[in-house]
Amino acid sequence: MAAADSSSVALRRRDLCSRGIRLAGKMRSDVINLLDTYVEQQGLDASASMAVVEGVPMAAVEHWDEQTGTQRLLENLAAYRAFRALLAQMLEEQREQLGEADAALGRALAAVLLQVSAFAYHLEELLRLESRGPPSEEGAGPPPPSHLGLFERKLWGLGVLRELAQWAVRSARDLRQLTKPSLGSSLAPSPAESP
Amino acid sequence: MFSGWNWVAHCLYLLLNICSLEVSGGLVQSCGHIIPESPVLALGSNFTALCILNESCLDFGNIYANQIIWKIKNKVVPKEQYREINRTVSSVTFNDTSSLATPLTCNILADGQIEQNIYGITVTIGLPPEKPKNLSCIVHQKSKLRYPMTCTWNPGRHTFLDTHFRLKYRWPQENFPDCIPKDVNNSCTIDDVQFFVNLEVWVEAANALGKAESDPLVIDPIEIVKPLSPRNLSVNSGILPTVLKLSWENQISIAVMKLKFNIRYRIIGDTNWMQVPPEDTASPRTSFSVQGLRPYTEYVFSIRCMKEDGVGYWSDWSEEKTGVTTEDKPSKGPAIWRIIDASSSPASWTVHLMWKALEPSEASGVILQYEVTVRAKSSLSSPPEKYNVSTTNLTLKLPNGTYEVTVIARNRVGASPPSVLLIPASNTKAPVKNVRTLPKDGKLWVGWTAPNSYVLKYVIEWCLVSNSSDCTIEWQNEPGNIQGTYLKGDIKPFKCYLITVYPLYADGQGSGQSVKAYLQQDRPSKGPTIQTKKVGKAEAVLTWNHLTVDEQNGFIRSYTIFYKTIDGNETAVTVDPSKTEYTLSSLTSDTLYTVRMMAYTDEGGRSGPDFTFTTQKFGKGEIEAIVVPVCLAFLLIVLLGVLFCFNKRDLIKKHIWPIVPDPSKSNIAQWSPQVPAKHNFSSKDQMYPEGSFTDVSVVEIEADDKKSFSEQDLKPFDLLKKEKSTSEGHSSGIGGSSCMSSPRQSVSDSDEGETTQNTSSTVQYSTVVLNGYRDQTPVQVFSRSESTQPLLDSEERSEDHAGGSDSTTQRQQYFKQNGGQDETNTDRPCFERTKQITSANEGDLVGFAQLQISGQSSQLLGLGLEKNTQEAALLGVLQTSTEGQTVRPETVEGNPLSVDEMPKSYLPQTVRQGGYMPQ
């Protein structure tokens, strides 16, 4: 009975990882498309660079290959919960600024928001399978920068989306790392893998 | 005054306004109400309503609950369903709401029988919603980023109520707004769905009587995607003539789903699609090279895709694109055959070489020309002759012999393998056997039994046999290992085809074996036209022509002849189809027959036109059998008659041509008025020689005693005497009339008392009629007119006036009147004798009795025929009377002048039975 449960858990975990990877891939694809739309709609330059975006979790991490599976899941979950709040904020600002005039951008933002939410659900489910359970959400995440001007807010939004695209790549690799058989149960990091 | 009235009216107006305000403001109260108010009820459930009366009405109108009447749509509800709860409340109960209708009213009988309505409610009856079933969803990709999901379900039975359906869906951690169907109740489309997360979908149906939810459907929408088909499909020719490369764009990101593909293709103009093996296109890609195609062939391609793992739906087929493979050299040589015409010259042939154009799949390009090589096998030294032609036939005149003909087809890329045909000097090899045909599946199958030898291939020739066109030969090649094939051509039904099978060997050719066949038979288009060749009394020979091959429409299996009389039953006779003649026998003579003929194929028959004929009344030879004997008998009779007449010619001659006395030879020529000439009487034998009167039986001459031949008796010429005999005729007694006529008057009793004409100048001649003796038919009768004319006197007077020469002229005139009857020498004795007899009578003519003449009809009767003693006696008398005045009737007759003068003159005539008709 225990073996059966273990097997079903493993299947469930694999399924979640598999679909999470694909979701991350689609999310990245959609964010890339959204970035183009966003830059165009907001009148920004695609080459605009921002070193650090305030309130946005960074995908880059040192010693990525040394992270455990749970650690990866927790970092991902924290990041996507943050993105969920940021994107919701962006969507609201978008609706306030453009109203229904640019429905496509709003729909695209909403779609990405849904995917972020879905990916967070995947992560929570995976953490549940770890018999650990997802951590409780701490409020509504990092508050949006309210002191920024309109252009800066647009740039900030651009930074959020770019970082989300980065996270999508990282998350796919994290989940791929989790699916490796040797790390199936321990979720220990593989020294060979790196983001 | 006037203002006072205005004040009153104004007060009334205000009062009315107040009253109306009270009414409109709800001051009017009903005397009760019904509970529940406008209920919605489930069909088939029970229902109880209460009618509650107001207390005020109780006091005001003395109405109580026991007076309540319930009505459904003006129909009183039976009181068994009422129940009086108290003095103000009455209930009605319905066990089945299906008996309910709107409105349900509460009424009361006030003041006895006046029914008043208290209250009414509207009842709505329906059904609660059923649980929606068969929920299914599909995601139709609309663009690269739009994936609307459409879910459909079965809404269940009709509820008769306003029922709302909602499509609900959610993630485990997040709810989404419901999808509400528009205008329908069985489907709804969610604008956008996210993949890779399980979505729980269900349908909720709700109305006034309740709500129901379908079973939830938990799906990842990525598994129900119907992607857009690949676009911008292009087809490019490859390096090889059998390869075409396809390229396309996928409309779904590989991040969303990995795709697999189906590629189908067909030759343009063909309807059947071929498909690239699915395993070759089971991975994501945007191009593929299709191999194994025919060179120089135009293909049509189409492609579709679906999720790589096969979960989901195939996209629609993409738009079709065409591509043409490049040319290759012809894959095989053209099939070749020949027709040899040896009729032009005995030493040479006219060989019509013909070959079939290669099929496009075989030509692998555009055939530019054919190279024909003819090599005589007998003379190896002579170089082969080569011909380059662009058509598919070539006519050569070759000396008799064996030839090898080679044909090569050439296109831009190269030449085909050669096709070789051996034309032997004679077809001496073994032919095929048992050539047969069979229509099958709208085509004509030809089968044969192969000869024992190895056959390289077979050639099947066929042509349409028709009267209107020549037999245009079509042909086809078949490999040597088969024994049957379908004819590859436009084989028409109802047409006759002549099919010939030739076996071709490596070193020769077998003679062709032929068979006629129809793809499909039909009734003949017309029937044979029948006619009679010969018609007899009881049989008729019928003949007809065979139907032409165009009219047959099939193999004529039999003919049937139908014949009948006008009112008789039709008789049918079946005739072998090879015959063109048939004899109907046992027919009824002299009868009109109608005959027609039907020709039958396997599919039926058709009748030709009717033909009528009449059988003959007499059979062959019957008429001859009757006519010939009759003719012979007639001829015999004629011959006998001629012989008889010949034998009796004298008698006939005398009878027909009576002897006319020649006055010139009569004694009267020498006669003088005073002394009559003495006539020379010839003997009886001279007058009637050779027993002409063989059967004169009796001549009765009664001599009256008073009538002696005296001078006195001769004076009066009263010749009228009564006939004594039974014969009623009167003889003229004039010898000129006939040889038969007696110069003597007929002698009867010569009664003196009889009426006589006693004039001296005229003589009453008696008419002699020969009747049959003793009831026998008389043969010929001469009669004398009863006219009177002067005989002797006139004769004498004429002689007195005219003299001897004049008398001759008169005689001649007389003869003319006798129809040219010539006086003959044979007549003369008769005449003379008659004259003599007359002379003998001249003394007493009146005393002559009529001669009774009897005898056979064939015997000529004479007058005044004396026999033996009687004659002798008469001669004696005549002798004695010679000296006296003699009156000769001939003289009278021979004196035409006298006759002309006398209106009662007469001419001797041949009288048929009945006697001599006086003139």
PDB file of N, CA and C in Angstrom, chain B residues 636-697:
ATOM      1  N   LEU B 636     -62.436 -32.709-128.044  1.00  0.00           N
ATOM      2  CA  LEU B 636     -62.973 -33.955-128.598  1.00  0.00           C
ATOM      3  C   LEU B 636     -64.350 -33.735-129.179  1.00  0.00           C
ATOM      4  N   ILE B 637     -65.114 -32.963-128.426  1.00  0.00           N
ATOM      5  CA  ILE B 637     -66.465 -32.694-128.922  1.00  0.00           C
ATOM      6  C   ILE B 637     -66.382 -31.902-130.212  1.00  0.00           C
ATOM      7  N   VAL B 638     -65.531 -30.939-130.202  1.00  0.00           N
ATOM      8  CA  VAL B 638     -65.390 -30.140-131.428  1.00  0.00           C
ATOM      9  C   VAL B 638     -64.938 -31.009-132.582  1.00  0.00           C
ATOM     10  N   LEU B 639     -63.977 -31.858-132.244  1.00  0.00           N
ATOM     11  CA  LEU B 639     -63.480 -32.736-133.311  1.00  0.00           C
ATOM     12  C   LEU B 639     -64.575 -33.642-133.847  1.00  0.00           C
ATOM     13  N   LEU B 640     -65.306 -34.186-132.878  1.00  0.00           N
ATOM     14  CA  LEU B 640     -66.407 -35.044-133.303  1.00  0.00           C
ATOM     15  C   LEU B 640     -67.410 -34.260-134.120  1.00  0.00           C
ATOM     16  N   GLY B 641     -67.664 -33.062-133.654  1.00  0.00           N
ATOM     17  CA  GLY B 641     -68.606 -32.235-134.398  1.00  0.00           C
ATOM     18  C   GLY B 641     -68.106 -31.920-135.789  1.00  0.00           C
ATOM     19  N   VAL B 642     -66.835 -31.646-135.874  1.00  0.00           N
ATOM     20  CA  VAL B 642     -66.273 -31.355-137.189  1.00  0.00           C
ATOM     21  C   VAL B 642     -66.369 -32.575-138.082  1.00  0.00           C
ATOM     22  N   LEU B 643     -66.013 -33.689-137.474  1.00  0.00           N
ATOM     23  CA  LEU B 643     -66.101 -34.917-138.266  1.00  0.00           C
ATOM     24  C   LEU B 643     -67.526 -35.188-138.709  1.00  0.00           C
ATOM     25  N   PHE B 644     -68.396 -34.953-137.749  1.00  0.00           N
ATOM     26  CA  PHE B 644     -69.800 -35.185-138.096  1.00  0.00           C
ATOM     27  C   PHE B 644     -70.231 -34.248-139.197  1.00  0.00           C
ATOM     28  N   CYS B 645     -69.884 -32.992-138.998  1.00  0.00           N
ATOM     29  CA  CYS B 645     -70.261 -32.022-140.017  1.00  0.00           C
ATOM     30  C   CYS B 645     -69.617 -32.353-141.348  1.00  0.00           C
ATOM     31  N   PHE B 646     -68.402 -32.845-141.233  1.00  0.00           N
ATOM     32  CA  PHE B 646     -67.753 -33.208-142.484  1.00  0.00           C
ATOM     33  C   PHE B 646     -68.501 -34.339-143.170  1.00  0.00           C
ATOM     34  N   ASN B 647     -68.884 -35.238-142.316  1.00  0.00           N
ATOM     35  CA  ASN B 647     -69.636 -36.345-142.891  1.00  0.00           C
ATOM     36  C   ASN B 647     -70.964 -35.867-143.432  1.00  0.00           C
ATOM     37  N   LYS B 648     -71.512 -34.938-142.711  1.00  0.00           N
ATOM     38  CA  LYS B 648     -72.836 -34.477-143.111  1.00  0.00           C
ATOM     39  C   LYS B 648     -72.751 -33.155-143.835  1.00  0.00           C
ATOM     40  N   ARG B 649     -71.650 -32.894-144.438  1.00  0.00           N
ATOM     41  CA  ARG B 649     -71.478 -31.582-144.979  1.00  0.00           C
ATOM     42  C   ARG B 649     -72.461 -31.266-146.079  1.00  0.00           C
ATOM     43  N   ASP B 650     -72.753 -32.270-146.821  1.00  0.00           N
ATOM     44  CA  ASP B 650     -73.687 -31.997-147.905  1.00  0.00           C
ATOM     45  C   ASP B 650     -75.034 -31.648-147.347  1.00  0.00           C
ATOM     46  N   LEU B 651     -75.392 -32.401-146.372  1.00  0.00           N
ATOM     47  CA  LEU B 651     -76.698 -32.151-145.770  1.00  0.00           C
ATOM     48  C   LEU B 651     -76.733 -30.777-145.119  1.00  0.00           C
ATOM     49  N   ILE B 652     -75.621 -30.467-144.463  1.00  0.00           N
ATOM     50  CA  ILE B 652     -75.566 -29.162-143.808  1.00  0.00           C
ATOM     51  C   ILE B 652     -75.561 -28.068-144.835  1.00  0.00           C
ATOM     52  N   LYS B 653     -74.830 -28.343-145.860  1.00  0.00           N
ATOM     53  CA  LYS B 653     -74.742 -27.329-146.910  1.00  0.00           C
ATOM     54  C   LYS B 653     -76.086 -27.050-147.513  1.00  0.00           C
ATOM     55  N   LYS B 654     -76.748 -28.110-147.682  1.00  0.00           N
ATOM     56  CA  LYS B 654     -78.072 -27.920-148.244  1.00  0.00           C
ATOM     57  C   LYS B 654     -78.964 -27.209-147.249  1.00  0.00           C
ATOM     58  N   HIS B 655     -78.725 -27.508-146.047  1.00  0.00           N
ATOM     59  CA  HIS B 655     -79.582 -26.889-145.045  1.00  0.00           C
ATOM     60  C   HIS B 655     -79.268 -25.420-144.858  1.00  0.00           C
ATOM     61  N   ILE B 656     -78.016 -25.125-144.936  1.00  0.00           N
ATOM     62  CA  ILE B 656     -77.633 -23.739-144.687  1.00  0.00           C
ATOM     63  C   ILE B 656     -77.718 -22.918-145.942  1.00  0.00           C
ATOM     64  N   TRP B 657     -77.241 -23.488-147.011  1.00  0.00           N
ATOM     65  CA  TRP B 657     -77.299 -22.760-148.291  1.00  0.00           C
ATOM     66  C   TRP B 657     -78.306 -23.436-149.204  1.00  0.00           C
ATOM     67  N   PRO B 658     -79.468 -23.062-149.087  1.00  0.00           N
ATOM     68  CA  PRO B 658     -80.478 -23.740-149.934  1.00  0.00           C
ATOM     69  C   PRO B 658     -80.211 -23.469-151.412  1.00  0.00           C
ATOM     70  N   ILE B 659     -80.632 -24.419-152.171  1.00  0.00           N
ATOM     71  CA  ILE B 659     -80.406 -24.315-153.614  1.00  0.00           C
ATOM     72  C   ILE B 659     -81.376 -23.293-154.165  1.00  0.00           C
ATOM     73  N   VAL B 660     -80.783 -22.294-154.665  1.00  0.00           N
ATOM     74  CA  VAL B 660     -81.625 -21.258-155.270  1.00  0.00           C
ATOM     75  C   VAL B 660     -81.760 -21.574-156.751  1.00  0.00           C
ATOM     76  N   PRO B 661     -82.947 -21.707-157.141  1.00  0.00           N
ATOM     77  CA  PRO B 661     -83.130 -22.018-158.580  1.00  0.00           C
ATOM     78  C   PRO B 661     -82.597 -20.875-159.416  1.00  0.00           C
ATOM     79  N   ASP B 662     -81.997 -21.280-160.454  1.00  0.00           N
ATOM     80  CA  ASP B 662     -81.463 -20.302-161.393  1.00  0.00           C
ATOM     81  C   ASP B 662     -82.524 -20.037-162.434  1.00  0.00           C
ATOM     82  N   PRO B 663     -83.008 -18.862-162.336  1.00  0.00           N
ATOM     83  CA  PRO B 663     -84.096 -18.588-163.312  1.00  0.00           C
ATOM     84  C   PRO B 663     -83.608 -18.671-164.738  1.00  0.00           C
ATOM     85  N   SER B 664     -82.336 -18.411-164.879  1.00  0.00           N
ATOM     86  CA  SER B 664     -81.874 -18.463-166.260  1.00  0.00           C
ATOM     87  C   SER B 664     -81.915 -19.854-166.835  1.00  0.00           C
ATOM     88  N   LYS B 665     -81.920 -20.756-165.930  1.00  0.00           N
ATOM     89  CA  LYS B 665     -81.943 -22.131-166.411  1.00  0.00           C
ATOM     90  C   LYS B 665     -83.312 -22.766-166.265  1.00  0.00           C
ATOM     91  N   SER B 666     -84.189 -21.946-165.814  1.00  0.00           N
ATOM     92  CA  SER B 666     -85.539 -22.524-165.658  1.00  0.00           C
ATOM     93  C   SER B 666     -86.225 -22.607-167.004  1.00  0.00           C
ATOM     94  N   ASN B 667     -87.228 -23.432-166.988  1.00  0.00           N
ATOM     95  CA  ASN B 667     -87.963 -23.625-168.234  1.00  0.00           C
ATOM     96  C   ASN B 667     -88.780 -22.421-168.602  1.00  0.00           C
ATOM     97  N   ILE B 668     -88.886 -21.563-167.573  1.00  0.00           N
ATOM     98  CA  ILE B 668     -89.719 -20.429-167.899  1.00  0.00           C
ATOM     99  C   ILE B 668     -89.029 -19.511-168.889  1.00  0.00           C
ATOM    100  N   ALA B 669     -87.736 -19.711-168.970  1.00  0.00           N
ATOM    101  CA  ALA B 669     -87.056 -18.921-169.968  1.00  0.00           C
ATOM    102  C   ALA B 669     -87.551 -19.242-171.355  1.00  0.00           C
ATOM    103  N   GLN B 670     -87.960 -20.449-171.430  1.00  0.00           N
ATOM    104  CA  GLN B 670     -88.490 -20.817-172.747  1.00  0.00           C
ATOM    105  C   GLN B 670     -90.002 -20.797-172.746  1.00  0.00           C
ATOM    106  N   TRP B 671     -90.385 -20.299-171.615  1.00  0.00           N
ATOM    107  CA  TRP B 671     -91.852 -20.325-171.500  1.00  0.00           C
ATOM    108  C   TRP B 671     -92.463 -19.182-172.257  1.00  0.00           C
ATOM    109  N   SER B 672     -93.574 -19.519-172.876  1.00  0.00           N
ATOM    110  CA  SER B 672     -94.345 -18.496-173.567  1.00  0.00           C
ATOM    111  C   SER B 672     -95.672 -18.388-172.860  1.00  0.00           C
ATOM    112  N   PRO B 673     -96.188 -17.218-172.995  1.00  0.00           N
ATOM    113  CA  PRO B 673     -97.461 -17.046-172.275  1.00  0.00           C
ATOM    114  C   PRO B 673     -98.513 -18.037-172.687  1.00  0.00           C
ATOM    115  N   GLN B 674     -98.539 -18.379-173.842  1.00  0.00           N
ATOM    116  CA  GLN B 674     -99.585 -19.314-174.259  1.00  0.00           C
ATOM    117  C   GLN B 674     -99.214 -20.722-173.926  1.00  0.00           C
ATOM    118  N   VAL B 675     -97.972 -20.957-174.154  1.00  0.00           N
ATOM    119  CA  VAL B 675     -97.578 -22.371-173.922  1.00  0.00           C
ATOM    120  C   VAL B 675     -96.453 -22.371-172.878  1.00  0.00           C
ATOM    121  N   PRO B 676     -96.797 -22.706-171.787  1.00  0.00           N
ATOM    122  CA  PRO B 676     -95.725 -22.781-170.781  1.00  0.00           C
ATOM    123  C   PRO B 676     -94.698 -23.793-171.151  1.00  0.00           C
ATOM    124  N   ALA B 677     -93.567 -23.380-170.814  1.00  0.00           N
ATOM    125  CA  ALA B 677     -92.474 -24.293-171.166  1.00  0.00           C
ATOM    126  C   ALA B 677     -92.555 -25.555-170.374  1.00  0.00           C
ATOM    127  N   LYS B 678     -92.201 -26.507-171.069  1.00  0.00           N
ATOM    128  CA  LYS B 678     -92.225 -27.818-170.429  1.00  0.00           C
ATOM    129  C   LYS B 678     -90.923 -28.027-169.678  1.00  0.00           C
ATOM    130  N   HIS B 679     -91.099 -28.232-168.470  1.00  0.00           N
ATOM    131  CA  HIS B 679     -89.906 -28.375-167.640  1.00  0.00           C
ATOM    132  C   HIS B 679     -89.415 -29.760-167.657  1.00  0.00           C
ATOM    133  N   ASN B 680     -88.146 -29.742-167.555  1.00  0.00           N
ATOM    134  CA  ASN B 680     -87.531 -31.061-167.442  1.00  0.00           C
ATOM    135  C   ASN B 680     -87.374 -31.391-165.985  1.00  0.00           C
ATOM    136  N   PHE B 681     -88.000 -32.345-165.712  1.00  0.00           N
ATOM    137  CA  PHE B 681     -87.901 -32.787-164.322  1.00  0.00           C
ATOM    138  C   PHE B 681     -86.816 -33.797-164.177  1.00  0.00           C
ATOM    139  N   SER B 682     -86.002 -33.409-163.275  1.00  0.00           N
ATOM    140  CA  SER B 682     -84.959 -34.396-162.994  1.00  0.00           C
ATOM    141  C   SER B 682     -85.505 -35.394-162.012  1.00  0.00           C
ATOM    142  N   SER B 683     -84.785 -36.411-161.980  1.00  0.00           N
ATOM    143  CA  SER B 683     -85.241 -37.466-161.073  1.00  0.00           C
ATOM    144  C   SER B 683     -85.035 -37.052-159.632  1.00  0.00           C
ATOM    145  N   LYS B 684     -85.668 -37.755-158.870  1.00  0.00           N
ATOM    146  CA  LYS B 684     -85.536 -37.518-157.437  1.00  0.00           C
ATOM    147  C   LYS B 684     -84.109 -37.669-156.964  1.00  0.00           C
ATOM    148  N   ASP B 685     -83.470 -38.590-157.504  1.00  0.00           N
ATOM    149  CA  ASP B 685     -82.089 -38.838-157.107  1.00  0.00           C
ATOM    150  C   ASP B 685     -81.186 -37.684-157.467  1.00  0.00           C
ATOM    151  N   GLN B 686     -81.513 -37.038-158.501  1.00  0.00           N
ATOM    152  CA  GLN B 686     -80.679 -35.905-158.873  1.00  0.00           C
ATOM    153  C   GLN B 686     -80.855 -34.736-157.916  1.00  0.00           C
ATOM    154  N   MET B 687     -82.007 -34.571-157.494  1.00  0.00           N
ATOM    155  CA  MET B 687     -82.238 -33.453-156.578  1.00  0.00           C
ATOM    156  C   MET B 687     -81.641 -33.708-155.196  1.00  0.00           C
ATOM    157  N   TYR B 688     -81.819 -34.823-154.748  1.00  0.00           N
ATOM    158  CA  TYR B 688     -81.350 -35.144-153.391  1.00  0.00           C
ATOM    159  C   TYR B 688     -80.502 -36.371-153.435  1.00  0.00           C
ATOM    160  N   PRO B 689     -79.420 -36.188-153.818  1.00  0.00           N
ATOM    161  CA  PRO B 689     -78.568 -37.372-153.993  1.00  0.00           C
ATOM    162  C   PRO B 689     -78.155 -37.956-152.650  1.00  0.00           C
ATOM    163  N   GLU B 690     -77.715 -39.118-152.827  1.00  0.00           N
ATOM    164  CA  GLU B 690     -77.050 -39.847-151.726  1.00  0.00           C
ATOM    165  C   GLU B 690     -77.867 -39.886-150.462  1.00  0.00           C
ATOM    166  N   GLY B 691     -79.125 -40.100-150.770  1.00  0.00           N
ATOM    167  CA  GLY B 691     -79.967 -40.388-149.600  1.00  0.00           C
ATOM    168  C   GLY B 691     -80.046 -39.303-148.605  1.00  0.00           C
ATOM    169  N   SER B 692     -80.121 -38.097-149.052  1.00  0.00           N
ATOM    170  CA  SER B 692     -80.194 -36.991-148.103  1.00  0.00           C
ATOM    171  C   SER B 692     -81.420 -37.074-147.269  1.00  0.00           C
ATOM    172  N   PHE B 693     -82.420 -37.523-147.817  1.00  0.00           N
ATOM    173  CA  PHE B 693     -83.656 -37.655-147.065  1.00  0.00           C
ATOM    174  C   PHE B 693     -83.849 -39.093-146.698  1.00  0.00           C
ATOM    175  N   THR B 694     -83.185 -39.442-145.736  1.00  0.00           N
ATOM    176  CA  THR B 694     -83.222 -40.854-145.384  1.00  0.00           C
ATOM    177  C   THR B 694     -84.388 -41.188-144.522  1.00  0.00           C
ATOM    178  N   ASP B 695     -84.831 -40.180-143.856  1.00  0.00           N
ATOM    179  CA  ASP B 695     -85.860 -40.539-142.885  1.00  0.00           C
ATOM    180  C   ASP B 695     -87.148 -39.828-143.119  1.00  0.00           C
ATOM    181  N   VAL B 696     -87.336 -39.399-144.250  1.00  0.00           N
ATOM    182  CA  VAL B 696     -88.656 -38.830-144.527  1.00  0.00           C
ATOM    183  C   VAL B 696     -89.638 -39.943-144.463  1.00  0.00           C
ATOM    184  N   SER B 697     -90.504 -39.794-143.549  1.00  0.00           N
ATOM    185  CA  SER B 697     -91.366 -40.935-143.300  1.00  0.00           C
ATOM    186  C   SER B 697     -92.623 -40.921-144.128  1.00  0.00           C
TER     187      SER B 697
END
